[in-house]
Amino acid sequence: MEFLINLILLLFLTAVTIGIIGVRNLFAVVVLGSAYSFLMATLLIAMDAVDVGMTEAAVGAGVSTVLLLSALHLTKTDEAPAKHSNVLPIALSVLIGVVLIYGTWGLPRYGDPDTPMNTHVGAEYLERSIPETTVPNVVTSVLASYRGYDTLGETAVIFTAGIGVLMLLKGRRRKEDDEEEEERT
């Protein structure tokens, strides 16, 4: 049953990806990107990575969509025509995809309890996180303490993007105010 759910989610992700590639309207791209992020969050939750899935839903489908729609409000909604052929980017994307798929062949089977992650790292976190961090939740201690700089960097990226959109909106408002003032004089 789990395999069937994952397969359906992956088929939806593939369909959304193909839709993003084929659409020329930027509003549609943002909406499809949000749908992709939501499907990815669902897939992560189905794979028992609830914390990562919730973060993907909040940041990818939520905040990023709001920021992109805000930026889109300031620009045109249609993509500019391509100046060069798309053959090279498509070939490069296919090549990278093939290399990534080849790279997964060496990975252990999903959920295998004998992997180094489950025999060493996970056990170490479970054993040492509470005495070292005094945080009662292991997931929280990993995200906020052991991976604190990573989480801080992600937060800084989102904050910077929000500040950028606010600066763009403020600059546009100032320009409109200047134009109205010129019309009055």
CSV table of C-alpha atoms in Angstrom, one decimal:
chain,number,residue,atom,x,y,z
A,1,MET,CA,0.0,0.0,0.0
A,2,GLU,CA,2.8,2.4,0.9
A,3,PHE,CA,4.5,1.7,-2.4
A,4,LEU,CA,1.3,2.5,-4.3
A,5,ILE,CA,0.9,5.8,-2.5
A,6,ASN,CA,4.5,6.8,-3.2
A,7,LEU,CA,4.1,5.7,-6.8
A,8,ILE,CA,1.0,7.9,-7.2
A,9,LEU,CA,2.7,10.9,-5.6
A,10,LEU,CA,5.7,10.4,-7.9
A,11,LEU,CA,3.4,10.3,-10.9
A,12,PHE,CA,1.7,13.5,-9.8
A,13,LEU,CA,5.1,15.1,-9.3
A,14,THR,CA,6.2,14.1,-12.8
A,15,ALA,CA,3.0,15.5,-14.3
A,16,VAL,CA,3.4,18.8,-12.5
A,17,THR,CA,7.1,19.0,-13.5
A,18,ILE,CA,6.1,18.4,-17.2
A,19,GLY,CA,3.4,21.1,-16.8
A,20,ILE,CA,6.0,23.6,-15.4
A,21,ILE,CA,8.3,22.9,-18.3
A,22,GLY,CA,5.5,23.4,-20.9
A,23,VAL,CA,3.8,26.5,-19.5
A,24,ARG,CA,4.9,30.0,-20.6
A,25,ASN,CA,2.8,32.0,-18.1
A,26,LEU,CA,4.7,32.8,-15.0
A,27,PHE,CA,1.6,32.9,-12.8
A,28,ALA,CA,0.9,29.3,-13.8
A,29,VAL,CA,4.5,28.4,-13.1
A,30,VAL,CA,4.3,29.8,-9.6
A,31,VAL,CA,1.0,27.9,-8.9
A,32,LEU,CA,2.4,24.7,-10.3
A,33,GLY,CA,5.5,25.2,-8.3
A,34,SER,CA,3.4,25.5,-5.2
A,35,ALA,CA,1.5,22.3,-6.1
A,36,TYR,CA,4.8,20.6,-6.6
A,37,SER,CA,6.1,21.7,-3.2
A,38,PHE,CA,2.9,20.5,-1.6
A,39,LEU,CA,3.1,17.1,-3.3
A,40,MET,CA,6.7,16.9,-2.2
A,41,ALA,CA,5.7,17.7,1.4
A,42,THR,CA,3.1,14.9,1.2
A,43,LEU,CA,5.6,12.5,-0.1
A,44,LEU,CA,8.1,13.3,2.7
A,45,ILE,CA,5.3,12.8,5.3
A,46,ALA,CA,4.4,9.5,3.6
A,47,MET,CA,8.2,8.5,4.0
A,48,ASP,CA,8.0,9.3,7.8
A,49,ALA,CA,10.0,12.5,7.5
A,50,VAL,CA,7.2,14.6,9.1
A,51,ASP,CA,9.4,17.5,10.2
A,52,VAL,CA,11.0,17.9,6.8
A,53,GLY,CA,7.5,17.6,5.1
A,54,MET,CA,6.0,20.2,7.4
A,55,THR,CA,8.9,22.5,6.7
A,56,GLU,CA,8.5,22.0,2.9
A,57,ALA,CA,4.8,22.7,3.2
A,58,ALA,CA,5.4,25.9,5.2
A,59,VAL,CA,8.4,27.3,3.3
A,60,GLY,CA,8.0,25.8,-0.2
A,61,ALA,CA,4.2,25.8,-0.7
A,62,GLY,CA,3.5,28.7,1.7
A,63,VAL,CA,6.2,31.4,2.1
A,64,SER,CA,7.9,30.9,-1.3
A,65,THR,CA,4.6,31.1,-3.1
A,66,VAL,CA,3.7,34.3,-1.4
A,67,LEU,CA,7.1,35.8,-2.2
A,68,LEU,CA,7.0,34.7,-5.9
A,69,LEU,CA,3.4,36.0,-6.3
A,70,SER,CA,4.5,39.3,-4.8
A,71,ALA,CA,7.5,39.5,-7.1
A,72,LEU,CA,5.2,38.6,-10.0
A,73,HIS,CA,2.9,41.4,-9.1
A,74,LEU,CA,5.8,43.8,-9.9
A,75,THR,CA,6.8,42.2,-13.2
A,76,LYS,CA,5.1,40.9,-16.4
A,77,THR,CA,3.3,37.6,-16.2
A,78,ASP,CA,4.5,36.1,-19.5
A,79,GLU,CA,7.9,34.6,-19.9
A,80,ALA,CA,10.2,36.4,-22.5
A,81,PRO,CA,10.7,34.5,-25.6
A,82,ALA,CA,13.9,32.4,-25.6
A,83,LYS,CA,16.8,33.8,-27.4
A,84,HIS,CA,18.5,30.5,-27.8
A,85,SER,CA,17.4,26.9,-28.5
A,86,ASN,CA,16.3,24.8,-25.5
A,87,VAL,CA,18.1,21.8,-26.7
A,88,LEU,CA,21.3,22.3,-24.6
A,89,PRO,CA,19.4,23.0,-21.3
A,90,ILE,CA,17.1,19.9,-21.9
A,91,ALA,CA,20.1,17.7,-22.8
A,92,LEU,CA,22.0,18.9,-19.7
A,93,SER,CA,18.9,18.3,-17.5
A,94,VAL,CA,18.5,14.8,-18.9
A,95,LEU,CA,22.3,14.1,-18.4
A,96,ILE,CA,22.1,15.3,-14.7
A,97,GLY,CA,19.0,13.2,-14.2
A,98,VAL,CA,20.7,10.1,-15.5
A,99,VAL,CA,23.8,10.7,-13.3
A,100,LEU,CA,21.5,11.2,-10.3
A,101,ILE,CA,19.6,8.0,-11.0
A,102,TYR,CA,22.9,6.2,-11.5
A,103,GLY,CA,24.0,7.6,-8.1
A,104,THR,CA,21.0,6.0,-6.4
A,105,TRP,CA,22.0,2.5,-7.4
A,106,GLY,CA,24.7,2.4,-4.7
A,107,LEU,CA,22.3,3.5,-2.0
A,108,PRO,CA,21.0,1.0,0.5
A,109,ARG,CA,17.4,-0.1,0.3
A,110,TYR,CA,14.8,2.4,1.7
A,111,GLY,CA,14.1,1.6,5.3
A,112,ASP,CA,16.9,-0.9,5.7
A,113,PRO,CA,17.6,-1.2,9.4
A,114,ASP,CA,21.2,-2.2,8.8
A,115,THR,CA,22.3,1.0,7.1
A,116,PRO,CA,25.1,3.1,8.7
A,117,MET,CA,22.5,5.9,9.2
A,118,ASN,CA,20.3,3.5,11.3
A,119,THR,CA,23.1,1.7,13.1
A,120,HIS,CA,25.4,4.6,13.9
A,121,VAL,CA,24.0,8.1,13.4
A,122,GLY,CA,20.5,7.6,14.6
A,123,ALA,CA,21.5,5.6,17.6
A,124,GLU,CA,24.1,8.3,18.5
A,125,TYR,CA,21.4,11.0,18.3
A,126,LEU,CA,19.0,9.0,20.4
A,127,GLU,CA,21.7,8.3,23.0
A,128,ARG,CA,23.4,11.7,23.2
A,129,SER,CA,20.9,14.3,22.3
A,130,ILE,CA,19.1,14.7,25.6
A,131,PRO,CA,22.2,14.8,27.8
A,132,GLU,CA,24.1,17.1,25.5
A,133,THR,CA,21.3,19.5,24.5
A,134,THR,CA,18.8,19.1,27.4
A,135,VAL,CA,16.0,19.3,24.8
A,136,PRO,CA,13.4,16.6,25.5
A,137,ASN,CA,12.5,16.1,21.8
A,138,VAL,CA,15.3,14.4,19.7
A,139,VAL,CA,14.0,15.9,16.4
A,140,THR,CA,14.0,19.4,17.8
A,141,SER,CA,17.5,18.9,19.3
A,142,VAL,CA,18.8,17.8,15.9
A,143,LEU,CA,17.2,20.7,14.0
A,144,ALA,CA,17.9,23.4,16.5
A,145,SER,CA,21.2,22.3,18.1
A,146,TYR,CA,23.2,19.9,15.9
A,147,ARG,CA,22.0,21.4,12.7
A,148,GLY,CA,21.5,24.9,14.1
A,149,TYR,CA,23.7,26.7,11.6
A,150,ASP,CA,21.9,25.0,8.7
A,151,THR,CA,18.5,26.1,10.1
A,152,LEU,CA,19.9,29.6,10.8
A,153,GLY,CA,21.1,29.8,7.1
A,154,GLU,CA,17.7,28.6,5.8
A,155,THR,CA,15.9,31.2,8.0
A,156,ALA,CA,18.3,33.9,6.8
A,157,VAL,CA,17.5,33.0,3.1
A,158,ILE,CA,13.8,33.3,3.7
A,159,PHE,CA,14.2,36.5,5.7
A,160,THR,CA,16.4,38.0,2.9
A,161,ALA,CA,13.9,37.1,0.2
A,162,GLY,CA,11.1,38.7,2.3
A,163,ILE,CA,13.1,41.9,2.7
A,164,GLY,CA,13.9,42.0,-1.0
A,165,VAL,CA,10.2,41.8,-1.9
A,166,LEU,CA,9.3,44.5,0.6
A,167,MET,CA,12.0,46.7,-0.9
A,168,LEU,CA,10.7,46.1,-4.4
A,169,LEU,CA,7.2,46.9,-3.3
A,170,LYS,CA,8.3,50.1,-1.5
A,171,GLY,CA,10.3,51.3,-4.5
A,172,ARG,CA,7.2,50.7,-6.8
A,173,ARG,CA,5.0,52.7,-4.4
A,174,ARG,CA,7.5,55.6,-4.2
A,175,LYS,CA,7.6,55.7,-8.0
A,176,GLU,CA,3.8,55.7,-8.3
A,177,ASP,CA,3.7,58.5,-5.6
A,178,ASP,CA,6.2,60.6,-7.6
A,179,GLU,CA,4.2,60.1,-10.8
A,180,GLU,CA,1.0,61.2,-9.1
A,181,GLU,CA,2.8,64.3,-7.7
A,182,GLU,CA,4.1,65.2,-11.2
A,183,GLU,CA,0.6,65.0,-12.6
A,184,ARG,CA,-0.8,67.4,-10.0
A,185,THR,CA,1.9,70.0,-10.7
